[in-house]
Short mmCIF file of C-alpha atoms in Angstrom, two decimals:
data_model
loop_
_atom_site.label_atom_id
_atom_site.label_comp_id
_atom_site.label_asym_id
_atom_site.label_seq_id
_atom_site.Cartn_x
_atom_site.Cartn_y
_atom_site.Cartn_z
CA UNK A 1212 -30.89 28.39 19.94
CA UNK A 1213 -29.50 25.26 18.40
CA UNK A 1214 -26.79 26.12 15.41
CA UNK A 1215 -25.42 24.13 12.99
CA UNK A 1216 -21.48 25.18 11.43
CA UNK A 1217 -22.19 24.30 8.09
CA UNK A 1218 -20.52 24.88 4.29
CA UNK A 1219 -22.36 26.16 1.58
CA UNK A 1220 -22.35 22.79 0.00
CA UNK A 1221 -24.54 21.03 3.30
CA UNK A 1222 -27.35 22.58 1.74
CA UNK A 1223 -28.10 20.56 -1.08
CA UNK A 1224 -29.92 18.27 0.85
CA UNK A 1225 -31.41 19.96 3.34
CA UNK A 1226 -35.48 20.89 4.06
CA UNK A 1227 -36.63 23.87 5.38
CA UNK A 1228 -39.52 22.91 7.86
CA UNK A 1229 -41.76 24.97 10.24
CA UNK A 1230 -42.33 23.81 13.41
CA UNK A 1231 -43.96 25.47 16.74
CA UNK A 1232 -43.75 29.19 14.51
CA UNK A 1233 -39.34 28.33 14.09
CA UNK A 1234 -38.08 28.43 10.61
CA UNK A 1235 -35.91 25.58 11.22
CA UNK A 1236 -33.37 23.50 8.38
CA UNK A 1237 -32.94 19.75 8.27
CA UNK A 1238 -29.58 18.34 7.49
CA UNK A 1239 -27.70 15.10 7.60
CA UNK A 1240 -26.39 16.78 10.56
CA UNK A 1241 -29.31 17.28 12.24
CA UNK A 1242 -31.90 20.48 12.47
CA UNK A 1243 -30.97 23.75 13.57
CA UNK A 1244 -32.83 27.20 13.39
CA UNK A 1245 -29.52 28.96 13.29
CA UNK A 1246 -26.67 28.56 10.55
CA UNK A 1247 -23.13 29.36 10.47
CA UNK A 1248 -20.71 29.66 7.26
CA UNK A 1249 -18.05 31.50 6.74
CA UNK A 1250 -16.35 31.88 3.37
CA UNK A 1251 -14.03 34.20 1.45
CA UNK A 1252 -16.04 37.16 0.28
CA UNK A 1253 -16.12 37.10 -3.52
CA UNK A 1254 -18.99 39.74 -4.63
CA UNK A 1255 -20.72 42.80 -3.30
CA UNK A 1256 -23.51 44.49 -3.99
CA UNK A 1257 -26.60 46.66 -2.99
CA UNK A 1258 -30.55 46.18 -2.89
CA UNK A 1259 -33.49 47.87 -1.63
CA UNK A 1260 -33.26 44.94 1.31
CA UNK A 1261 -29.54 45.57 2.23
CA UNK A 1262 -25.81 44.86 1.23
CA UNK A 1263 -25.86 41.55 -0.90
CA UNK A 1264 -22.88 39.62 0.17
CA UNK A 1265 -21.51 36.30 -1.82
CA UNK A 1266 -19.06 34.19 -0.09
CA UNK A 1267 -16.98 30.98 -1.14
CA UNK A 1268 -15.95 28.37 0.84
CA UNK A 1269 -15.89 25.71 -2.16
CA UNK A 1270 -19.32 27.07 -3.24
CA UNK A 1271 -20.88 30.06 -3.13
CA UNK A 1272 -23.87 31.43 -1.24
CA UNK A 1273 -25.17 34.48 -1.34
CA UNK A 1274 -27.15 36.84 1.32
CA UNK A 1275 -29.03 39.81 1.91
CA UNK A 1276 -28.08 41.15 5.22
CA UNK A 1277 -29.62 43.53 8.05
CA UNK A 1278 -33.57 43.43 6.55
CA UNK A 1279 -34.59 44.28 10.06
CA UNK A 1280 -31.87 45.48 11.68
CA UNK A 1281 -30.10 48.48 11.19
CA UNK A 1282 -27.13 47.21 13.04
CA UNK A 1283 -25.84 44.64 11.26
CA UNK A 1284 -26.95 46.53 8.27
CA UNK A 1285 -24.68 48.96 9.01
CA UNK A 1286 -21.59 46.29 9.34
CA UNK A 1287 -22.69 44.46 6.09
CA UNK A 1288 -23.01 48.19 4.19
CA UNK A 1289 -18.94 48.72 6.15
CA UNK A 1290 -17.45 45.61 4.98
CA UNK A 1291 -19.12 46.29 1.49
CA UNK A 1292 -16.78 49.61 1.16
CA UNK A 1293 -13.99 47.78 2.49
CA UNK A 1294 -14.59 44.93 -0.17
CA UNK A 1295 -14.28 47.57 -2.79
CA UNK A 1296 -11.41 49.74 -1.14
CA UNK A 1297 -9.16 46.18 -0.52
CA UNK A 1298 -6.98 44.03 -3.25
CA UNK A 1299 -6.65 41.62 -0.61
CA UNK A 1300 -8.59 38.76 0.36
CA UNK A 1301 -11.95 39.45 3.12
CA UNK A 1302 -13.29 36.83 5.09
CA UNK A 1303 -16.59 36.60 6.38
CA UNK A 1304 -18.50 34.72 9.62
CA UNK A 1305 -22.02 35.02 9.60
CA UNK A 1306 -24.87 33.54 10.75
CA UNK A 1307 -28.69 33.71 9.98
CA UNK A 1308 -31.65 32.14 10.25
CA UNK A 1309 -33.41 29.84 7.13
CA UNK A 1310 -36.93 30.83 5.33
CA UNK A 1311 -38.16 29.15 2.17
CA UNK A 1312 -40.89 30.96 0.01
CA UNK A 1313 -39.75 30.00 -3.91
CA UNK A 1314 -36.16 29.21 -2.56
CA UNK A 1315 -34.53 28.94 0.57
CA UNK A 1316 -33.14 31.92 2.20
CA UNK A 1317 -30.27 33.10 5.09
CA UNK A 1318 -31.88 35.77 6.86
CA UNK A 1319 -28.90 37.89 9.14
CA UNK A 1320 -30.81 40.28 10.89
CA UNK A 1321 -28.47 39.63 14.50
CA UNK A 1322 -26.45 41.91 15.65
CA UNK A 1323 -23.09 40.66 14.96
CA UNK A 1324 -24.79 38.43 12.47
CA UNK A 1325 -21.70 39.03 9.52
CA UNK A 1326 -17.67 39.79 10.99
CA UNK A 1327 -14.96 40.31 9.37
CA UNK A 1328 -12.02 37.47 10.34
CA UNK A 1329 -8.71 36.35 9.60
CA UNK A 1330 -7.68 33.83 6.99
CA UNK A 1331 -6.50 31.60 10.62
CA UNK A 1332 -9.99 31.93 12.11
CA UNK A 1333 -11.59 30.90 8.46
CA UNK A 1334 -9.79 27.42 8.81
CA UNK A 1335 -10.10 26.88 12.41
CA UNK A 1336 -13.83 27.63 11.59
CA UNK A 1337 -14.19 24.86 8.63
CA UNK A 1338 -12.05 22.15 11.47
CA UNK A 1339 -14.28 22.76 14.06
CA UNK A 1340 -17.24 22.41 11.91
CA UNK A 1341 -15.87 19.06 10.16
CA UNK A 1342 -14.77 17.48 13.69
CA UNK A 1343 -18.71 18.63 14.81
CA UNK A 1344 -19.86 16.73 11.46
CA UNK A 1345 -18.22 13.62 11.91
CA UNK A 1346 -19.37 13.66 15.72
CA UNK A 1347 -22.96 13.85 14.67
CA UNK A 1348 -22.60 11.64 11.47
CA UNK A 1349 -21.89 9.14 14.18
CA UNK A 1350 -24.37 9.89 16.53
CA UNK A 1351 -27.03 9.64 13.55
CA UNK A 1352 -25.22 6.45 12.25
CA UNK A 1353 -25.54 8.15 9.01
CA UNK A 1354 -23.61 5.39 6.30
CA UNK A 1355 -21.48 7.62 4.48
CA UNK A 1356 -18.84 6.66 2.42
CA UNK A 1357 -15.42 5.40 4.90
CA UNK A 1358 -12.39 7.49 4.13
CA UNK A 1359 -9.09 5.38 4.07
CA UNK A 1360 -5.60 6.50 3.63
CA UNK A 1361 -3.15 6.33 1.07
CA UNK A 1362 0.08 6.95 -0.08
CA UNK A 1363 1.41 8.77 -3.50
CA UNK A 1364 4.25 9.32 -5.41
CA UNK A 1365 6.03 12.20 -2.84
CA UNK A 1366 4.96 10.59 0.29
CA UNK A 1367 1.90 13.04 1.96
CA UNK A 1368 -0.80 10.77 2.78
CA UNK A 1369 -3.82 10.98 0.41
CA UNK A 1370 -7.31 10.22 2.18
CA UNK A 1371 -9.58 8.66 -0.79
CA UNK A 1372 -13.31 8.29 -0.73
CA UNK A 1373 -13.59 4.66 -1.70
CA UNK A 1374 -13.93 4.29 -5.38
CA UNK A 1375 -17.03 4.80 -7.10
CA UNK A 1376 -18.14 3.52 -10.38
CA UNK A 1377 -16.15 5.75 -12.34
CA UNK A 1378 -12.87 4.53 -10.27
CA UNK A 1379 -11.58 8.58 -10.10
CA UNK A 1380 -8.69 8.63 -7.91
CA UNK A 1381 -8.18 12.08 -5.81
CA UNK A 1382 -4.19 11.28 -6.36
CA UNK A 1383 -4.93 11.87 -10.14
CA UNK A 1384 -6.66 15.04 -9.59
CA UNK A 1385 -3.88 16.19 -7.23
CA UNK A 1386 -1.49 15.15 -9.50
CA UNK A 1387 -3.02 16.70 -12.80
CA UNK A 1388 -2.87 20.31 -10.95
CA UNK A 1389 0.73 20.06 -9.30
CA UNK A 1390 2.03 19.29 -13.41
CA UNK A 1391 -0.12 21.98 -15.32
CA UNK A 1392 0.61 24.67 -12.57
CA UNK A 1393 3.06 27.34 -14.16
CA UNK A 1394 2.98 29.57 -10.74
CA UNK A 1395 -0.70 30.70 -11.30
CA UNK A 1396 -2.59 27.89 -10.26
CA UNK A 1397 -5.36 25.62 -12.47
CA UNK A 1398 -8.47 26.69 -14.32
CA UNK A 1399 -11.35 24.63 -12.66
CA UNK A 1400 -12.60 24.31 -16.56
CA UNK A 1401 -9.23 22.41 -17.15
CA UNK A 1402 -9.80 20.36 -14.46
CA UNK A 1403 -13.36 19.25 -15.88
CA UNK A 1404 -12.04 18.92 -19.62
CA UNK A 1405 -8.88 16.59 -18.70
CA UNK A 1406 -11.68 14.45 -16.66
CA UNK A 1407 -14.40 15.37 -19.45
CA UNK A 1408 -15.28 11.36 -19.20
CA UNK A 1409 -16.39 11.65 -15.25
CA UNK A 1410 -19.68 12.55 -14.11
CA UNK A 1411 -19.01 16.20 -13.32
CA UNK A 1412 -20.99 16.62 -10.34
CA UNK A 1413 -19.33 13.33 -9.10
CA UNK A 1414 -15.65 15.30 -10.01
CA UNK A 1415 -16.92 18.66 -8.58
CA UNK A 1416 -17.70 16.40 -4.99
CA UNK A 1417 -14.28 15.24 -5.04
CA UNK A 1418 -12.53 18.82 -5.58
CA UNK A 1419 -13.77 19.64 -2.86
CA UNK A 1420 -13.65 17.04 -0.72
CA UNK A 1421 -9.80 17.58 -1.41
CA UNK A 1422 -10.26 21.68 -0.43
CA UNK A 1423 -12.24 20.24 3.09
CA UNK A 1424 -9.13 18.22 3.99
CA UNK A 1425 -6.41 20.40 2.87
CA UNK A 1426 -4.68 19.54 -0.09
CA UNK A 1427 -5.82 22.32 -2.43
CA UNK A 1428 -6.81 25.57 -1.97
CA UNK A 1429 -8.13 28.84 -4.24
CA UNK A 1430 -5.79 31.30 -4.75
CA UNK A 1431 -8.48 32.85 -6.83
CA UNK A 1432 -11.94 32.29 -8.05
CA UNK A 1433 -12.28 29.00 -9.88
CA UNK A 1434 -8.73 28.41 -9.81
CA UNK A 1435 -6.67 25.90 -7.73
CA UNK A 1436 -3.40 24.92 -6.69
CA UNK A 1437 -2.23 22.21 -4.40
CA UNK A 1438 -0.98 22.93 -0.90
CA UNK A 1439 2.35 21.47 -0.36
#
């Protein structure tokens, strides 16, 4: 079994391929026949397949769980109560396999395909997954942009992606949230109306580059704050 630890956001690019009878994904990363994510679980709900379960980790991704297995269809249908019993925040590892008919799919039909974990084992997860991706971006020589470090206004270190054409700065994003949070955090929306002149996708890529290496977080859906 060869798994990849991925977010929900590696599978933009990827291909679903069928080789030897394996549903198997292509990535930057390499291929795999076996994903990972694991995410903050944002949305519940019920079909004639099994539990539907949404999860965030900068994007979301949604799966139906336990097709063909009653076991982790159980678990799935256990953390769905628990989703709607709880005001706090669930966290979810699973794993599946891909499939592509119209779209590409997760299937979890493992045993111990979807956990419940800890807020701890959530980040540990997303480090060991980005120390993983930068071992195999290397192995693959894969030219992504170089990161580089640098220094703002109260002294924490700032890692920029070099500058693109629309010369966004991540220290300007950072600093746009620490001044309009009142306690709550920042609408996303706000976010993309102060920067209404920047490609949004481009701005979207480098919120959550920031969320991948720490300095902001969601204390909610769609909002953020800045980790100090």
């Amino acid at each position: 079994m060869d798994v990849l630890f991925l977010s929900t956001r590696d599978l933009r690019n990827s291909r679903y391929v069928r080789i030897n009878n394996k549903n198997l994904l292509e990535t930057r990363f390499g291929t795999a026949d076996t994903l990972a994510f694991c995410g903050r679980l944002e949305e519940v709900g019920n079909t004639r397949y099994g539990p539907r379960l949404r999860i965030n980790d900068g994007d979301s991704l949604s799966v139906i769980v336990g097709t063909f297995n009653e076991n982790v269809r159980r678990d799935a249908e256990a953390i769905v109560k628990k989703f709607r019993e709880s005001d706090g925040d669930i966290y979810l590892l699973m794993y599946g396999n891909p499939y592509e008919t119209d779209k590409l799919y997760i299937n979890v039909n493992q045993d111990n395909g979807v956990i419940v974990v800890d807020k701890g084992t959530y980040d540990k997860f997303h480090d060991m997954r980005k120390s993983a991706q930068e071992y195999l971006r290397k192995k693959y020589d894969d030219k992504l942009p170089e990161i580089r470090g640098k220094e703002i206004s109260d002294g924490i270190k700032d890692r920029i992606i070099e500058e693109d054409e629309f010369s966004l700065s991540n220290s300007a994003i950072i600093e746009f949230i620490r001044n309009n949070d009142e306690g709550d955090g920042v609408p996303i929306d706000d976010i993309f109306k102060f920067f209404g002149n920047f490609d949004r996708e481009v701005l979207e890529e480098r919120i959550f580059e920031l969320m991948e290496m720490g300095y902001l977080y969601e204390p909610k859906s769609r909002v953020l704050k800045v980790i100090e």
